[in-house]
Amino acid sequence: MLAKVRILLGISGGIAAYKSAELTRLLIKAGAEVRVVMTEGAQAFITPLTFQALSGNPVHTHLLDPEAEAGMGHIELAKWADLIVIAPASADVMARLTAGMADDLLTTLCLATEAKVLLAPAMNQAMWRHPATQRNAQQLEAYGYQLLGPDQGEQACGDVGPGRMLEPEALAALIHQAAEEKNGLANIADQQVASLRGLLAGKTVTITAGPTREAVDPVRYISNHSSGKMGFALAEAALNAGAKVNLIAGPVQIKAPEGVDLIPVQSAREMLDASLSVIASTDIFIAAAAVADYRPASAADQKMKKQPGQNDLVLHLVQNPDIVATVAKHEERPFTVGFAAETQDVEAYAADKLVRKNLDMIIANDVSRTDIGFNSDQNAVTLLWQEDGALVSESPEQAAKQDLAQDLVRCIASRFHQEKH
Ligand code: PMT
């Protein structure tokens, strides 16, 4: 069944467009909600009225159609779709999608959507076999688009060969499978979140995230590339585990998860003050922030002026307080988890910090890599802790920070309950 699945059916120019009427009927019959988008070329083969009658929804044909924009504009349409199916997909529309063009409604929607895009190629066999089309097909699959067919067989032009659009029944079955997979993935994500539920019920988790800014003068500061994504993902995962979450965040561009108690700070000293202000009620403290180890000994009151002939400037820096180490030696110390941002001998340096800072766990990441760590959407980490006097390590698969954070919270909660409560 396709109950409530929202399918945006794109129709481009080709004789196979007449089969898309039957495909629309089958999708509606299976319970899907269908909205049709037609290219200029498609309208030469079949009228929008046919699809309006079959889908029960207005057919969208122009990118900046005032009427359509007044209703469901193209961006909302792109967000509305659970799946985008282009059937038939002509050689031209495949080429324009490969180039990332947005010169009509259909290509604009494909650029604007985060939904899965399925394409049912339909064209003359020589056009399908042309290296340009083959290259476009490969590139579209590399983008994550899914090609449905094409089929082999007799063609309207009399040729026989590859390039014939799959029959509506076969397309409907493949669309159903794609919808199932999507629901499956959604279910897996829901299952992951559900598996966290209750792990930290009634507990308070305090997380530091993002960079700190150490003022040089009123307009200049020392900082780093931390985006806050890792810490914010941990905050979301801790919320999913049922915890009350204090999120102490340096200046970042991302939005805090709904439901956290956000405490925005600028400098390391402000981050320390904020951490100590909530320590008494904190059960677990996770220091994901990239705290500046040093700050200017004194920030100038006025913007520092360049002195004529002065070719260099010396800044006298002094050490910042070590926040996580201060928390870890506090008389009301919570279960304390640190991070280690290393560029070499990652696990060795992390193991050293675990002991030196008196931490319960440490999460090590190699920040010399550009695909993980600072300001990236993915991370790859190793968790380290002491168990019965022995160093234990666990390395979850590299993953998106949101997914990795769920694994980390699961591990932290497990150790917390073993160690403390
Ligand atoms: O924010 P993102 O863009 O998502 O990037 C994530 C991250 C790379 C910042 C994160 O995964 C990470 O590694 N955070 C720790 C960065 C850091 O400062 O690591 P460190 O090895 O220098 O510090 C070790 C630990 O001491 C950290 O828990 C840090 O928060 C803490 N620390 C460091 C210095 C200081 N003065 N006070 C501290 O609390």
XYZ file of C-alpha atoms and ligand atoms in Angstrom:
460
model
C 0.000 0.000 0.000
C 1.048 3.601 -0.569
C -1.368 5.042 1.982
C -0.672 8.715 2.586
C 2.619 8.603 0.672
C 2.982 11.979 -1.082
C 4.214 11.483 -4.624
C 5.155 14.322 -6.916
C 4.847 12.867 -10.442
C 6.934 14.751 -13.001
C 6.066 14.234 -16.652
C 8.496 15.276 -19.370
C 8.086 15.243 -23.136
C 7.819 11.834 -24.743
C 5.180 9.611 -26.299
C 5.295 7.442 -23.150
C 3.535 10.332 -21.313
C 0.231 8.710 -22.179
C 1.207 5.746 -19.957
C 1.664 8.132 -17.031
C -2.088 8.599 -16.906
C -2.430 4.913 -16.055
C 0.468 5.200 -13.568
C -1.348 8.078 -11.854
C -4.504 5.978 -11.578
C -2.569 3.055 -10.064
C -0.799 5.255 -7.496
C -4.065 6.891 -6.422
C -5.695 3.449 -6.191
C -2.840 2.313 -3.909
C -3.673 5.205 -1.548
C -0.962 7.676 -2.514
C -1.540 11.423 -2.730
C -0.317 12.503 -6.169
C 0.539 15.977 -7.456
C 1.545 16.234 -11.109
C 4.136 18.552 -12.631
C 4.329 18.718 -16.428
C 7.111 20.161 -18.551
C 6.323 22.188 -21.657
C 7.228 19.157 -23.778
C 4.890 16.821 -21.908
C 1.904 19.057 -22.682
C 2.447 18.401 -26.381
C 1.615 14.734 -25.744
C -1.135 14.886 -23.121
C -3.187 17.633 -21.445
C -2.899 18.801 -17.807
C -6.670 18.330 -17.529
C -6.223 14.548 -17.803
C -3.936 14.519 -14.758
C -6.036 17.003 -12.821
C -8.996 14.662 -13.245
C -6.976 11.572 -12.295
C -5.044 13.059 -9.350
C -7.761 15.316 -7.984
C -5.144 18.057 -7.572
C -4.245 21.082 -9.706
C -1.488 20.297 -12.192
C 1.644 22.454 -11.904
C 3.197 23.563 -15.175
C 5.075 26.821 -14.674
C 7.891 27.784 -12.323
C 6.607 31.194 -11.320
C 2.905 30.709 -11.881
C 1.230 33.400 -9.692
C -1.765 31.144 -9.066
C 0.403 28.169 -8.089
C 2.681 30.354 -5.970
C -0.419 31.670 -4.189
C -1.360 28.071 -3.492
C 1.538 25.736 -2.941
C 4.667 27.485 -4.220
C 7.461 25.475 -5.781
C 9.587 25.320 -2.618
C 6.659 24.100 -0.534
C 5.888 21.592 -3.290
C 9.475 20.328 -3.090
C 9.143 19.964 0.690
C 5.677 18.374 0.413
C 6.911 15.372 -1.572
C 7.900 12.094 0.083
C 9.042 10.859 -3.338
C 9.542 12.552 -6.716
C 8.916 10.260 -9.687
C 9.735 11.486 -13.201
C 7.929 9.261 -15.693
C 8.676 9.521 -18.524
C 12.140 10.985 -18.028
C 13.317 12.280 -21.397
C 16.983 12.511 -22.427
C 16.649 16.288 -22.157
C 15.359 16.329 -18.599
C 18.040 13.829 -17.568
C 20.705 16.117 -19.065
C 19.298 19.190 -17.319
C 19.080 17.381 -13.971
C 22.673 16.181 -14.361
C 23.772 19.782 -14.930
C 21.830 20.927 -11.858
C 19.746 23.299 -13.931
C 16.619 24.965 -12.573
C 15.191 26.525 -15.699
C 11.724 25.081 -15.308
C 9.465 23.896 -12.511
C 10.433 20.210 -12.614
C 14.209 20.728 -12.502
C 13.810 23.406 -9.818
C 11.803 21.015 -7.652
C 14.472 18.310 -7.995
C 17.143 20.753 -6.821
C 15.020 22.038 -3.949
C 13.778 18.720 -2.601
C 15.349 16.412 0.001
C 13.043 13.608 -1.100
C 14.229 10.572 -3.041
C 14.029 11.125 -6.817
C 13.083 8.211 -9.071
C 13.442 8.450 -12.878
C 11.806 6.256 -15.537
C 13.859 6.932 -18.714
C 11.928 6.849 -22.011
C 13.573 7.601 -25.359
C 14.667 6.199 -28.703
C 17.193 3.366 -28.315
C 20.001 5.296 -30.022
C 19.446 8.244 -27.710
C 19.554 5.924 -24.686
C 22.757 4.285 -25.847
C 24.444 7.640 -26.648
C 27.516 8.188 -24.357
C 26.107 11.539 -23.192
C 22.895 9.914 -21.944
C 24.810 7.030 -20.383
C 27.090 9.502 -18.623
C 24.059 11.472 -17.397
C 22.425 8.289 -16.106
C 25.551 7.368 -14.150
C 25.900 10.869 -12.729
C 22.257 10.942 -11.643
C 22.732 7.641 -9.812
C 25.841 9.130 -8.189
C 23.605 11.969 -6.952
C 21.436 9.297 -5.287
C 18.666 9.328 -7.911
C 17.163 5.903 -8.659
C 16.598 4.846 -12.287
C 13.547 2.669 -12.938
C 14.358 0.825 -16.175
C 14.333 1.519 -19.061
C 12.937 -1.573 -20.666
C 13.947 -3.214 -23.946
C 11.488 -3.744 -26.761
C 9.552 -2.272 -29.648
C 9.413 1.521 -29.725
C 6.848 3.947 -31.078
C 9.342 4.959 -33.759
C 9.579 1.358 -34.952
C 13.033 0.760 -33.506
C 13.631 -2.177 -31.177
C 16.045 -1.854 -28.246
C 16.629 -0.264 -24.843
C 14.974 3.011 -23.946
C 11.329 1.982 -23.660
C 9.637 3.193 -20.449
C 8.666 0.430 -18.011
C 4.969 -0.428 -17.984
C 2.833 1.460 -15.386
C 2.271 -1.664 -13.288
C 6.034 -2.313 -13.036
C 6.684 1.345 -12.196
C 3.989 1.326 -9.510
C 5.563 -1.756 -7.917
C 9.052 -0.149 -7.885
C 7.629 3.087 -6.450
C 5.907 1.068 -3.741
C 9.249 -0.606 -2.934
C 10.999 2.786 -2.749
C 8.300 4.082 -0.412
C 8.685 1.021 1.803
C 12.454 1.522 1.938
C 11.957 5.184 2.839
C 9.497 4.237 5.566
C 11.917 1.556 6.653
C 14.733 4.083 6.977
C 12.386 6.399 8.834
C 11.433 3.505 11.061
C 15.114 2.704 11.696
C 15.749 6.321 12.697
C 12.644 6.189 14.906
C 13.839 2.874 16.338
C 17.255 4.381 17.121
C 15.617 7.299 18.922
C 13.178 4.946 20.625
C 16.055 2.741 21.825
C 17.439 5.762 23.696
C 14.133 6.509 25.389
C 14.319 6.325 29.168
C 18.069 5.698 29.358
C 18.554 9.025 31.148
C 15.053 9.663 32.459
C 15.155 12.011 35.445
C 18.812 12.834 34.933
C 20.375 16.216 34.079
C 23.030 16.387 31.383
C 25.148 19.516 30.915
C 26.981 19.873 27.608
C 29.503 22.487 26.484
C 29.593 23.013 22.729
C 31.046 25.236 20.053
C 34.091 27.530 20.184
C 34.964 30.241 22.672
C 35.907 33.774 21.662
C 38.805 35.422 23.514
C 38.710 39.200 23.001
C 41.818 41.000 21.697
C 40.036 44.343 21.530
C 36.389 45.409 20.944
C 36.449 44.196 17.328
C 38.983 41.342 17.274
C 39.069 37.968 19.002
C 40.851 34.605 18.988
C 38.610 31.611 18.210
C 38.483 28.319 16.249
C 36.469 26.410 13.663
C 34.098 24.567 15.977
C 30.538 24.782 14.603
C 28.841 23.284 17.665
C 27.319 20.452 15.584
C 28.813 17.647 17.711
C 27.687 19.146 21.012
C 24.254 20.073 19.689
C 23.771 16.535 18.357
C 24.674 15.169 21.798
C 22.133 17.541 23.353
C 19.413 16.225 21.034
C 20.353 12.613 21.781
C 20.348 13.299 25.530
C 16.861 14.833 25.181
C 15.757 11.690 23.305
C 17.105 9.666 26.247
C 14.765 11.570 28.555
C 17.326 13.847 30.200
C 16.988 17.494 31.160
C 19.712 19.179 29.087
C 21.720 22.324 29.847
C 23.455 23.341 26.619
C 26.277 25.832 27.284
C 27.155 27.081 23.811
C 29.823 29.341 22.424
C 28.922 31.535 19.434
C 27.621 29.228 16.670
C 25.389 29.538 13.593
C 23.194 26.492 14.251
C 19.845 26.320 16.043
C 19.661 24.642 19.443
C 17.452 21.533 19.671
C 13.907 22.241 20.932
C 13.671 21.582 24.664
C 17.215 22.281 25.867
C 18.052 24.977 28.423
C 20.395 27.015 26.221
C 23.087 29.064 27.996
C 24.945 31.149 25.376
C 28.502 32.239 26.297
C 31.458 33.895 24.559
C 34.727 33.289 26.427
C 36.251 30.317 28.246
C 35.808 32.095 31.568
C 32.116 32.685 30.856
C 31.812 28.988 29.850
C 33.445 27.980 33.155
C 31.134 30.223 35.169
C 28.100 28.789 33.389
C 29.336 25.211 33.955
C 29.863 25.805 37.682
C 26.482 27.510 37.985
C 24.667 24.260 37.070
C 27.125 21.665 38.394
C 25.166 20.942 41.559
C 22.187 19.692 39.577
C 24.242 17.977 36.855
C 24.448 14.185 36.737
C 26.511 13.947 33.533
C 28.826 16.643 32.140
C 29.984 16.338 28.508
C 32.642 18.790 27.347
C 32.337 18.887 23.559
C 33.333 22.541 23.312
C 36.555 23.650 21.631
C 37.740 25.877 24.457
C 40.585 28.298 23.751
C 43.518 27.250 25.927
C 44.805 30.832 26.003
C 43.411 34.361 25.972
C 45.050 37.769 25.636
C 46.405 38.844 29.040
C 44.298 41.971 28.708
C 41.787 42.940 26.052
C 42.318 46.506 24.831
C 39.450 48.895 25.604
C 39.760 50.528 22.182
C 40.421 49.068 18.732
C 44.196 48.615 18.520
C 45.629 51.003 15.919
C 48.428 50.053 13.584
C 51.524 52.058 14.626
C 53.432 53.562 11.673
C 56.491 51.460 10.909
C 55.455 48.751 13.341
C 55.745 45.592 11.221
C 54.855 43.100 13.865
C 52.524 42.862 16.828
C 53.147 40.665 19.881
C 50.123 39.436 21.829
C 50.774 38.333 25.390
C 48.511 35.334 25.995
C 47.730 33.745 29.345
C 46.259 30.325 30.055
C 42.489 29.887 30.334
C 41.015 27.750 33.098
C 40.558 24.094 32.132
C 36.760 23.790 32.403
C 36.338 20.024 32.224
C 39.251 19.417 34.580
C 37.752 21.933 37.040
C 34.378 20.150 36.831
C 36.034 16.732 37.236
C 37.766 17.685 40.461
C 34.750 19.513 41.929
C 33.559 18.115 45.261
C 30.127 17.579 43.688
C 31.689 16.159 40.527
C 29.230 14.742 37.980
C 30.015 11.805 35.729
C 32.451 13.711 33.503
C 33.067 13.065 29.799
C 35.665 14.955 27.815
C 36.683 15.070 24.171
C 40.199 14.938 22.765
C 40.897 16.838 19.569
C 44.173 15.412 18.339
C 46.102 15.476 15.081
C 48.423 12.549 15.813
C 48.713 9.613 18.254
C 45.031 10.251 18.856
C 44.280 7.406 21.279
C 47.538 7.830 23.240
C 46.978 11.551 23.813
C 43.327 10.921 24.640
C 44.240 8.224 27.189
C 46.645 10.701 28.771
C 43.914 13.375 29.041
C 41.476 10.806 30.487
C 43.820 10.324 33.451
C 45.318 13.810 33.687
C 41.907 15.526 33.741
C 40.387 12.838 36.022
C 37.612 12.059 33.510
C 35.192 9.110 33.519
C 35.274 8.834 29.729
C 36.939 10.604 26.831
C 35.890 10.768 23.196
C 38.855 11.057 20.844
C 38.644 12.431 17.330
C 41.312 13.086 14.701
C 40.863 16.752 13.818
C 43.613 16.692 11.180
C 41.060 15.129 8.797
C 38.784 17.476 6.858
C 35.934 14.972 6.415
C 35.281 14.647 10.158
C 35.765 16.714 13.324
C 35.610 20.489 13.175
C 32.649 21.955 11.305
C 31.811 18.759 9.437
C 28.556 16.799 9.383
C 30.305 13.496 10.114
C 32.624 12.333 12.852
C 34.695 9.277 13.641
C 35.567 8.768 17.290
C 37.042 6.357 19.788
C 35.584 6.217 23.276
C 38.030 5.448 26.091
C 37.434 4.705 29.752
C 38.962 2.820 32.663
C 37.186 -0.377 33.730
C 38.589 -2.453 36.623
C 41.904 -0.627 36.237
C 42.197 -1.458 32.533
C 41.836 0.986 29.643
C 38.835 0.064 27.503
C 38.122 1.535 24.063
C 35.190 1.400 21.683
C 35.112 2.834 18.129
C 31.622 3.233 16.649
C 31.418 3.429 12.839
C 32.036 6.855 11.285
C 28.600 8.458 10.909
C 26.622 11.667 10.749
C 27.032 13.507 14.037
C 23.303 13.153 14.803
C 23.511 9.362 14.475
C 26.891 9.067 16.191
C 25.621 11.162 19.107
C 22.917 8.576 19.760
C 25.566 5.828 20.006
C 27.691 8.030 22.272
C 24.792 8.833 24.609
C 23.948 5.122 24.747
C 27.545 4.270 25.757
C 27.769 7.169 28.234
C 24.435 6.226 29.845
C 25.533 2.601 30.152
C 28.816 3.523 31.874
C 27.048 6.133 34.017
C 24.602 3.571 35.349
C 27.367 1.007 35.889
C 29.627 3.469 37.666
C 27.350 5.754 39.561
C 23.767 4.772 39.980
O 31.807 21.685 17.020
P 32.063 20.833 15.806
O 32.332 21.656 14.594
O 30.991 19.814 15.619
O 33.448 20.035 16.068
C 33.415 19.055 17.073
C 34.760 19.096 17.866
C 35.896 18.702 16.946
C 34.979 20.488 18.415
C 34.603 18.082 19.005
O 34.396 16.793 18.474
C 35.837 18.094 19.888
O 36.825 17.427 19.619
N 35.755 18.916 20.961
C 36.899 19.096 21.860
C 37.814 20.119 21.298
C 38.924 20.421 22.255
O 39.093 21.505 22.741
O 39.646 19.326 22.487
P 41.007 19.386 23.421
O 41.690 18.085 23.225
O 41.769 20.667 23.132
O 40.392 19.522 24.914
C 40.215 18.343 25.670
C 38.976 18.452 26.520
O 39.159 19.492 27.473
C 37.728 18.800 25.738
O 36.644 18.108 26.331
C 37.561 20.298 25.956
O 36.186 20.688 25.922
C 38.129 20.454 27.346
N 38.753 21.747 27.604
C 39.853 22.125 26.913
C 40.457 23.338 27.250
C 39.919 24.135 28.275
N 40.471 25.300 28.623
N 38.803 23.720 28.941
C 38.223 22.533 28.609
O 37.203 22.165 29.191
